[in-house]
Coordinates of C-alpha atoms and ligand atoms in Angstrom, one line a residue:
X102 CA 115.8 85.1 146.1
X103 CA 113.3 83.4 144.8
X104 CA 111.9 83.8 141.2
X105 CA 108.0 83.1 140.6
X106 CA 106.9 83.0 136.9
X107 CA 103.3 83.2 135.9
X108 CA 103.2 85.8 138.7
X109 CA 100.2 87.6 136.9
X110 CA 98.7 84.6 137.2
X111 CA 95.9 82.6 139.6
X112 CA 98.5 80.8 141.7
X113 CA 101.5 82.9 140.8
X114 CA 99.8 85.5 142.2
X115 CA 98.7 84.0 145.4
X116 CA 102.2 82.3 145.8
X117 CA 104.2 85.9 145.6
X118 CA 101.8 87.3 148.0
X119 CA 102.0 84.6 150.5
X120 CA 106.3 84.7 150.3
X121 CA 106.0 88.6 150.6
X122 CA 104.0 88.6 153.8
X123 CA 106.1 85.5 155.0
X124 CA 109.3 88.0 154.1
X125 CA 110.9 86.4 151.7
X126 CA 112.8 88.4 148.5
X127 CA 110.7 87.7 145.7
X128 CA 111.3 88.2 142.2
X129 CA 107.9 88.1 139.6
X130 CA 108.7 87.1 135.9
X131 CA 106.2 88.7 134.1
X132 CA 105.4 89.4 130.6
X133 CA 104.7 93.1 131.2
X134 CA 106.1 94.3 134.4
X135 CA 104.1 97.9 134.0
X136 CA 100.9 96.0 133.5
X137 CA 101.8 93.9 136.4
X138 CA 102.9 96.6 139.2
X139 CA 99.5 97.2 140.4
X140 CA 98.8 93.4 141.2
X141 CA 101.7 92.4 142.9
X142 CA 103.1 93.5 146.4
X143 CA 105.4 96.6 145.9
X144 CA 108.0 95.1 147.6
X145 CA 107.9 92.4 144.5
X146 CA 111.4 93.1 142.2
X147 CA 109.5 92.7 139.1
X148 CA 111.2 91.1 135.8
X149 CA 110.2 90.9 132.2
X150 CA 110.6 87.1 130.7
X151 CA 109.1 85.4 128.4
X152 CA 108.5 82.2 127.8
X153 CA 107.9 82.0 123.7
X154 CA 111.1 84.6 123.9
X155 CA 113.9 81.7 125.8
X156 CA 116.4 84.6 125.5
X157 CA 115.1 86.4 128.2
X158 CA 114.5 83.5 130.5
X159 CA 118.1 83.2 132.1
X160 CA 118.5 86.6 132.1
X161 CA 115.4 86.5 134.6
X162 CA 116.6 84.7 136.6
X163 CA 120.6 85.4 137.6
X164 CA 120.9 85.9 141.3
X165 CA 118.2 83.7 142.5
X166 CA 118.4 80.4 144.1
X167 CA 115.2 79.3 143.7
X168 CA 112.7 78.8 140.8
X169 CA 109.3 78.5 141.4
X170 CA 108.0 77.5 138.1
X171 CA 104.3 77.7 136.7
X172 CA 102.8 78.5 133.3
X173 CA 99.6 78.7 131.6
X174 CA 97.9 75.6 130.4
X175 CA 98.7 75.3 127.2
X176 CA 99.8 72.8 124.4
X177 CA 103.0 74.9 124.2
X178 CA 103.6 74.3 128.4
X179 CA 106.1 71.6 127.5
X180 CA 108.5 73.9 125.5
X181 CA 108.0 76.4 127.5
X182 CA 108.9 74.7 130.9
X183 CA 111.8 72.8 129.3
X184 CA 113.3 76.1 128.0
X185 CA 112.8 77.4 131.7
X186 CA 114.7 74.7 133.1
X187 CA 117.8 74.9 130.6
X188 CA 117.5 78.8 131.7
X189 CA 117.4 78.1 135.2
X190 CA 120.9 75.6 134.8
X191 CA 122.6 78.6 133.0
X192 CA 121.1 81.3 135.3
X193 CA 122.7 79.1 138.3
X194 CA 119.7 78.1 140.2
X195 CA 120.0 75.9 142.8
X196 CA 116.2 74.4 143.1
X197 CA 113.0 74.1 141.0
X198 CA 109.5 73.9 142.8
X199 CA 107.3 72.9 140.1
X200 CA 103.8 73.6 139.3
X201 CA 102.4 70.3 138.2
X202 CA 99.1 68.4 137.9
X203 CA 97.7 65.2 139.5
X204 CA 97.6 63.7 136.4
X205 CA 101.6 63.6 135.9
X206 CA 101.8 61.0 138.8
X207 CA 101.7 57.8 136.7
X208 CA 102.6 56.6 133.3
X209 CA 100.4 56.6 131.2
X210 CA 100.0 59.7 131.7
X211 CA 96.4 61.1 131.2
X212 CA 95.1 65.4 130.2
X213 CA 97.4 67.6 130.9
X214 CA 99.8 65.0 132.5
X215 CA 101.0 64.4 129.1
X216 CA 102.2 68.5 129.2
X217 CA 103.7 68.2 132.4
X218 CA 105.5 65.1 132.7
X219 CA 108.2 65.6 130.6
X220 CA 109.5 68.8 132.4
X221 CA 109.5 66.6 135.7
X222 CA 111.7 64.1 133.8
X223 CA 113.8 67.1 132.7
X224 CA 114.0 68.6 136.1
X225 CA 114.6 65.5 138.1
X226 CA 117.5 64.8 135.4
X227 CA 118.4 68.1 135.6
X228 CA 120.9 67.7 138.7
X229 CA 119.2 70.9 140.5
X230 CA 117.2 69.8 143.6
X231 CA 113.6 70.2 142.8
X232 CA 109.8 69.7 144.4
X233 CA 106.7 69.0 142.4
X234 CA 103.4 70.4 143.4
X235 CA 100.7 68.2 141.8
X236 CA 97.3 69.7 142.5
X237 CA 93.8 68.2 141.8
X238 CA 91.5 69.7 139.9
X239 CA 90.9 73.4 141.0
X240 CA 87.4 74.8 142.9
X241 CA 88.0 78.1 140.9
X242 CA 87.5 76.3 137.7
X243 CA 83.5 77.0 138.6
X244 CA 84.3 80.6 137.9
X245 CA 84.5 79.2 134.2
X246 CA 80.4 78.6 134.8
X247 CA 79.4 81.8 136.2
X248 CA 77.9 83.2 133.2
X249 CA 75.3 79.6 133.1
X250 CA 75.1 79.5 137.0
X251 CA 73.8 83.0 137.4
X252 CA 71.0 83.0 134.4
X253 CA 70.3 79.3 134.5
X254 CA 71.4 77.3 137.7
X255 CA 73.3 75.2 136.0
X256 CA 76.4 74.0 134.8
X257 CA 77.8 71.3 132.7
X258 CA 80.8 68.8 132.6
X259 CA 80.6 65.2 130.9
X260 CA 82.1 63.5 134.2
X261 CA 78.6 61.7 135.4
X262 CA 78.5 61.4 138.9
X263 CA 82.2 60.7 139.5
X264 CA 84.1 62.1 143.0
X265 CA 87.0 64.8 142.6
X266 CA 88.8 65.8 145.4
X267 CA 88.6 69.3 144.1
X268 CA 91.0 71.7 146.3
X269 CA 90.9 75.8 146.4
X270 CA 94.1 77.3 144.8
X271 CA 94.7 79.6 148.3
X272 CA 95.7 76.1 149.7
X273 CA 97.6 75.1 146.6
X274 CA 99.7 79.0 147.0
X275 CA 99.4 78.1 150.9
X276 CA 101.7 74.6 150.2
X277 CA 104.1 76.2 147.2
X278 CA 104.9 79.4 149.8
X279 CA 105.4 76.3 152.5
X280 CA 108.0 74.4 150.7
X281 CA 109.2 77.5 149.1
X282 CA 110.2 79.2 152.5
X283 CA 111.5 75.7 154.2
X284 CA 113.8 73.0 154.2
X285 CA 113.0 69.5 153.9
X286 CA 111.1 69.2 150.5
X287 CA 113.9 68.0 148.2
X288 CA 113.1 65.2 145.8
X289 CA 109.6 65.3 147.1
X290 CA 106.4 65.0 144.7
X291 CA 103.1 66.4 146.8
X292 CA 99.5 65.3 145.6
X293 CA 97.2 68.0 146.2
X294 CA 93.7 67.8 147.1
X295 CA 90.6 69.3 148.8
X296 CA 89.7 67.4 151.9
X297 CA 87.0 65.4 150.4
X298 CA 85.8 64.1 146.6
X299 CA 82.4 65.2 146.0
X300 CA 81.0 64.7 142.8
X301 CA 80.0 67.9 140.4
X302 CA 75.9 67.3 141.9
X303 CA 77.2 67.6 145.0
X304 CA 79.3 70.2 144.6
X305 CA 75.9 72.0 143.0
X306 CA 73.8 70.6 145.8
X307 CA 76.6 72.8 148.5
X308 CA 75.6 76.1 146.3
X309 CA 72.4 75.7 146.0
X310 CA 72.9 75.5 150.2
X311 CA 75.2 78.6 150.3
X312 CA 73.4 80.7 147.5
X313 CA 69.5 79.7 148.9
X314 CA 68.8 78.9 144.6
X315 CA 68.7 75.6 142.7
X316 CA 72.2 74.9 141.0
X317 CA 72.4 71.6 139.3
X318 CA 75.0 70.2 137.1
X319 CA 74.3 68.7 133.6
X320 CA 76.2 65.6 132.5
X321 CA 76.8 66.7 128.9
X322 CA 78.4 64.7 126.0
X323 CA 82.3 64.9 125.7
X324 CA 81.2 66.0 122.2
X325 CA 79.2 69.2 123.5
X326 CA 82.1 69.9 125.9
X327 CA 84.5 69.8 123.1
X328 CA 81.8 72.7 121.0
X329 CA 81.9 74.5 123.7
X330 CA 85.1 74.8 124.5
X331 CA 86.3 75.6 120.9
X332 CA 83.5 78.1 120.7
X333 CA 85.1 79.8 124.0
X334 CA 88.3 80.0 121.7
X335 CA 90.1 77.1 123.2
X336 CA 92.3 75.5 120.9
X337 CA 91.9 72.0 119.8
X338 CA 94.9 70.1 121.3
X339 CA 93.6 71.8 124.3
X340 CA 90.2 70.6 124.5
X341 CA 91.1 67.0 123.5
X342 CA 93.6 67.3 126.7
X343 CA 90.8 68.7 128.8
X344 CA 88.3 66.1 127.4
X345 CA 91.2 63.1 128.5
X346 CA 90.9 64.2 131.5
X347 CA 86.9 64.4 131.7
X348 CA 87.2 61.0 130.8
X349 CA 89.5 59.9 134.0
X350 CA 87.8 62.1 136.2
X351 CA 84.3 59.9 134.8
X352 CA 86.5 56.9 135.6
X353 CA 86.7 57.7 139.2
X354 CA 90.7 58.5 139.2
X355 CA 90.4 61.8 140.5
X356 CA 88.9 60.6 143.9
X357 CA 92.1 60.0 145.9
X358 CA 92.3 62.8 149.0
X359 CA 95.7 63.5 150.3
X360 CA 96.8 64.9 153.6
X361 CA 99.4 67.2 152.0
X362 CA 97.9 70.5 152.7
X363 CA 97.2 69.6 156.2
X364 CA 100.8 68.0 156.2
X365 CA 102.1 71.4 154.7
X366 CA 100.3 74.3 156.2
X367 CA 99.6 73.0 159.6
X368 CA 95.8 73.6 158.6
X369 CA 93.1 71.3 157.3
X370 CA 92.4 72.3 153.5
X371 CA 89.3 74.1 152.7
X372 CA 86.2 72.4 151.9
X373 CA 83.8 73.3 148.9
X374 CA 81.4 74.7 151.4
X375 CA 84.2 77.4 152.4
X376 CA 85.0 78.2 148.7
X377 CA 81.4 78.3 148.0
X378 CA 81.0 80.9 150.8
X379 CA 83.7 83.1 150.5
X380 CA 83.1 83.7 146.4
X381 CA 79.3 83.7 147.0
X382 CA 79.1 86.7 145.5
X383 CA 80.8 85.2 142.1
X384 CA 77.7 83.1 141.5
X385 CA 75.2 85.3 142.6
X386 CA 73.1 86.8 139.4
X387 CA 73.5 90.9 140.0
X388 CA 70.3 92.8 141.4
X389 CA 70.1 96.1 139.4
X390 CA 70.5 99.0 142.0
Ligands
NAP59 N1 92.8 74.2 136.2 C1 93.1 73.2 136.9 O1 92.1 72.5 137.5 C2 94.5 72.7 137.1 C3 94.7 71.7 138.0 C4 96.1 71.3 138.2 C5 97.1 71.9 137.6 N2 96.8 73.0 136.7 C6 98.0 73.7 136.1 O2 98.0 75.0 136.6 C7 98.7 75.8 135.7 C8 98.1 77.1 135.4 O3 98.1 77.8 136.6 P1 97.2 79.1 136.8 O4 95.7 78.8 136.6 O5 97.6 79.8 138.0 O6 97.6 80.0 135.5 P2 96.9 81.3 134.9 O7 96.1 81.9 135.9 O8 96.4 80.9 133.6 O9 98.2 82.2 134.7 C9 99.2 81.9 133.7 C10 100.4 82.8 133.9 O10 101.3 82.5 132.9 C11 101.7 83.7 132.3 N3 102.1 83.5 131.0 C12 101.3 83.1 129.9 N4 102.1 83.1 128.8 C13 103.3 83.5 129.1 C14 104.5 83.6 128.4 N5 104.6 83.4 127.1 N6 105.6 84.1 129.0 C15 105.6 84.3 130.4 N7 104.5 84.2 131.1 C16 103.4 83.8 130.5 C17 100.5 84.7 132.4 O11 101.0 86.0 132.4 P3 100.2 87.2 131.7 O12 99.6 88.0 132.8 O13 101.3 88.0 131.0 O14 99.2 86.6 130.8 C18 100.0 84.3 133.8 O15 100.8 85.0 134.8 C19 98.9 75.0 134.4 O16 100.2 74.5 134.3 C20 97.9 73.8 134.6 O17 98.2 72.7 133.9 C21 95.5 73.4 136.5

């Protein structure tokens, strides 16, 4: 049995699909398991844990082997995560696949490596055999811009003209449901990535391609990113974390590609041109009917 938290969520979601059509028994923890029946395969035993409640987190998880752990980003991640894995010790799980980020590969860390890192040291002390997924920075985060690309054709990010090897989360769930399902992946830290680093104008330049409109991206300040991501509701510690990272990506540190998903699903990873096709529709300004 394998448990999946953040199962509502982008990837959680994706990854319980992906086990449930490879067979595998799969448990979601969720915060609302009514709320979450409709989302999630029916075959999907459904359980309700809570991160910010660490009572219910063992409890969650007796009977599984396996722990596929993800949570939101969120200053709070490290608490959370750290509370999982004492859960998952007590609970009697036997291995943690970890949802990580690209930015927990080095010391210093950088962004949200600073969340993330510590639960990898906890895990790997842990004693329990584990597998950390570190993606690259998501294609889906565009979805973020719809609202802007839509009215305006644009979108903005203070990064400059820096590469990213951005990668679509189907390949990320793709890899998870991989190492999830097989043997071999013990002690193993995968870097994540899209098949190429393109820089944000490029990435514009591909839609404007794919939607037959000028996109373009802006190369705002890091203060302007920061008012607009408070103004969004963000909170503080988690714009600063989002702006550290801006400020590597700028730097050119988030250009490395991996062969991992390749390596993983026996498939190349999907290109921005694919994502950019297949959510088309996402960008596409609505034409009243
Ligand atoms: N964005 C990027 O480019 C990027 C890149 C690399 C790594 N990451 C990492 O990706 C992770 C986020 O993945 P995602 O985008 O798939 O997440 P997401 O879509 O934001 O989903 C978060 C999930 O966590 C659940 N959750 C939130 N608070 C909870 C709580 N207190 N107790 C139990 N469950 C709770 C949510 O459940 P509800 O349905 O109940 O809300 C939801 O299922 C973060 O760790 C982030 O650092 C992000």
């Amino acid at each position: 049995m394998i448990v999946v938290t953040g199962a509502t969520g982008g990837n959680g979601s994706e990854i319980v699909r992906l086990l449930n059509e490879r067979g595998a028994s799969v448990r979601g923890m969720v915060r609302d398991p009514e709320r979450a029946r409709g989302r999630l395969p029916a075959a999907v035993e459904l359980v309700r844990g809570d991160f910010d409640a660490p009572e219910t987190l063992a409890p969650a998880m007796r009977g599984a082997q396996t722990l596929m752990l993800i949570s939101s980003a969120d200053p709070s991640l490290p608490d959370r995560e750290l509370a999982a894995v004492q859960a998952a010790k007590d609970a009697g799980i036997e291995r943690i696949v970890k949802f990580s980020v690209i930015a927990a590969d080095h010391e210093p860390t950088f962004g949200f490596g600073h969340w993330h890192r510590p639960v990898e040291e906890a895990i790997r002390a842990s004693g329990l055999a584990w597998t950390f997924l570190r993606p690259n920075v998501f294609m889906q985060n565009l979805f973020w811009f719809t609202d802007p690309i839509k009215s305006d054709g644009v979108f903005g990010l203070p990064v400059g003209d820096a590469n990213v090897s951005v990668i679509d989360t189907r390949d990320i769930a793709a890899c998870a449901a991989a190492v999830l399902s097989e043997d071999g992946h013990d002690g193993q830290a995968y870097l994540l990535t899209g098949p190429e680093a393109l820089s944000f104008q490029q990435q514009a330049d591909v839609l404007t391609d794919v939607l037959g409109r000028s996109i373009h991206h802006e190369d705002i300040t890091p203060e302007e990113h920061k008012r607009r991501l408070l103004s969004f509701g963000q909170s503080e510690a988690y714009a600063d974390a989002e702006l550290e990272l801006d400020a590597e990506l700028k730097a050119g540190e988030l250009g490395t590609v991996s062969d991992s998903v390749k390596r993983l699903t026996g498939r190349p990873a999907r290109s921005f041109r694919d994502f950019a096709r297949d959510f088309a529709r996402e960008f596409r300004p609505e034409v009243a009917s």
